Short mmCIF file of C-alpha atoms in Angstrom, two decimals:
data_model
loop_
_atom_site.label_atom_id
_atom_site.label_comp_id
_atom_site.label_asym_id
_atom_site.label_seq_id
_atom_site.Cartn_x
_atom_site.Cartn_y
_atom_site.Cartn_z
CA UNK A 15 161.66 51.54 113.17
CA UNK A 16 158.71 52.39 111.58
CA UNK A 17 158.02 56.17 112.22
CA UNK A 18 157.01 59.23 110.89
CA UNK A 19 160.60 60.70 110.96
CA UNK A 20 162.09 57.79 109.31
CA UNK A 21 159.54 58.03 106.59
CA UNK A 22 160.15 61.50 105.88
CA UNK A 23 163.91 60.39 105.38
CA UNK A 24 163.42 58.25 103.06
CA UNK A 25 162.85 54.42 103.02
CA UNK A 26 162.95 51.67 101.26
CA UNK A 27 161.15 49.80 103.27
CA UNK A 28 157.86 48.92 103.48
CA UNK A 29 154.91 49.34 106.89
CA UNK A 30 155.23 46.33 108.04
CA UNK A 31 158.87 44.95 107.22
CA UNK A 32 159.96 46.99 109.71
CA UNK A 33 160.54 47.23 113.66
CA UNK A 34 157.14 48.51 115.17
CA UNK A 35 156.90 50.71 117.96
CA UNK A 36 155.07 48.45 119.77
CA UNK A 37 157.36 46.01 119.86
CA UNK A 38 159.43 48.62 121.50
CA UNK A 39 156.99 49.45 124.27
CA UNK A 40 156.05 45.72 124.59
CA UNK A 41 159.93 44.64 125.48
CA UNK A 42 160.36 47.99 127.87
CA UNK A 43 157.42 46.74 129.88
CA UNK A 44 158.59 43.13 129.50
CA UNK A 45 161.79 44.43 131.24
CA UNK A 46 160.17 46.44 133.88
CA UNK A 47 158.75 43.54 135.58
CA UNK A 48 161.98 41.73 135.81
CA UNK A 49 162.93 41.29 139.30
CA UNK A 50 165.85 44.17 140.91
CA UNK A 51 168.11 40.92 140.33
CA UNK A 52 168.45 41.17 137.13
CA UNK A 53 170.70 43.14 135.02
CA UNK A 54 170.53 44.10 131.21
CA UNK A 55 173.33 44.59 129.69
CA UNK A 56 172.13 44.78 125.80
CA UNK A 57 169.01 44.76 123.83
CA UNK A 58 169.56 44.73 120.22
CA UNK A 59 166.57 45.34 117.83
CA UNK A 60 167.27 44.36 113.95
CA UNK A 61 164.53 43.96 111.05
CA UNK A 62 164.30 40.55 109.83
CA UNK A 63 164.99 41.52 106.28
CA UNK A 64 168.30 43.45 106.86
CA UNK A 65 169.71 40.25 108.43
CA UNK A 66 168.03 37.68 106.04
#
């Protein structure tokens, strides 16, 4: 995820090749307008490029 700590640790990854926060925020409020029905049971987040 692209963040200030992971960038002090060390990356090889560039800005924008990785997960954004906002994509973050955007499925957590995606997920809190689901209906009480529903139940998560995973969310997996994976860069593109470490699966490609």
């Amino acid at each position: 995820m692209n963040t200030d700590m992971v960038k002090k640790a060390g990356t090889p990854f560039k800005d924008e090749e990785m997960i954004q926060p906002d994509d973050l925020l955007n499925t957590i409020r995606c997920l809190l307008n689901l209906s009480e029905n529903v139940c998560i049971k995973d969310i997996v987040f994976e860069m593109k490029k470490s699966i490609i």
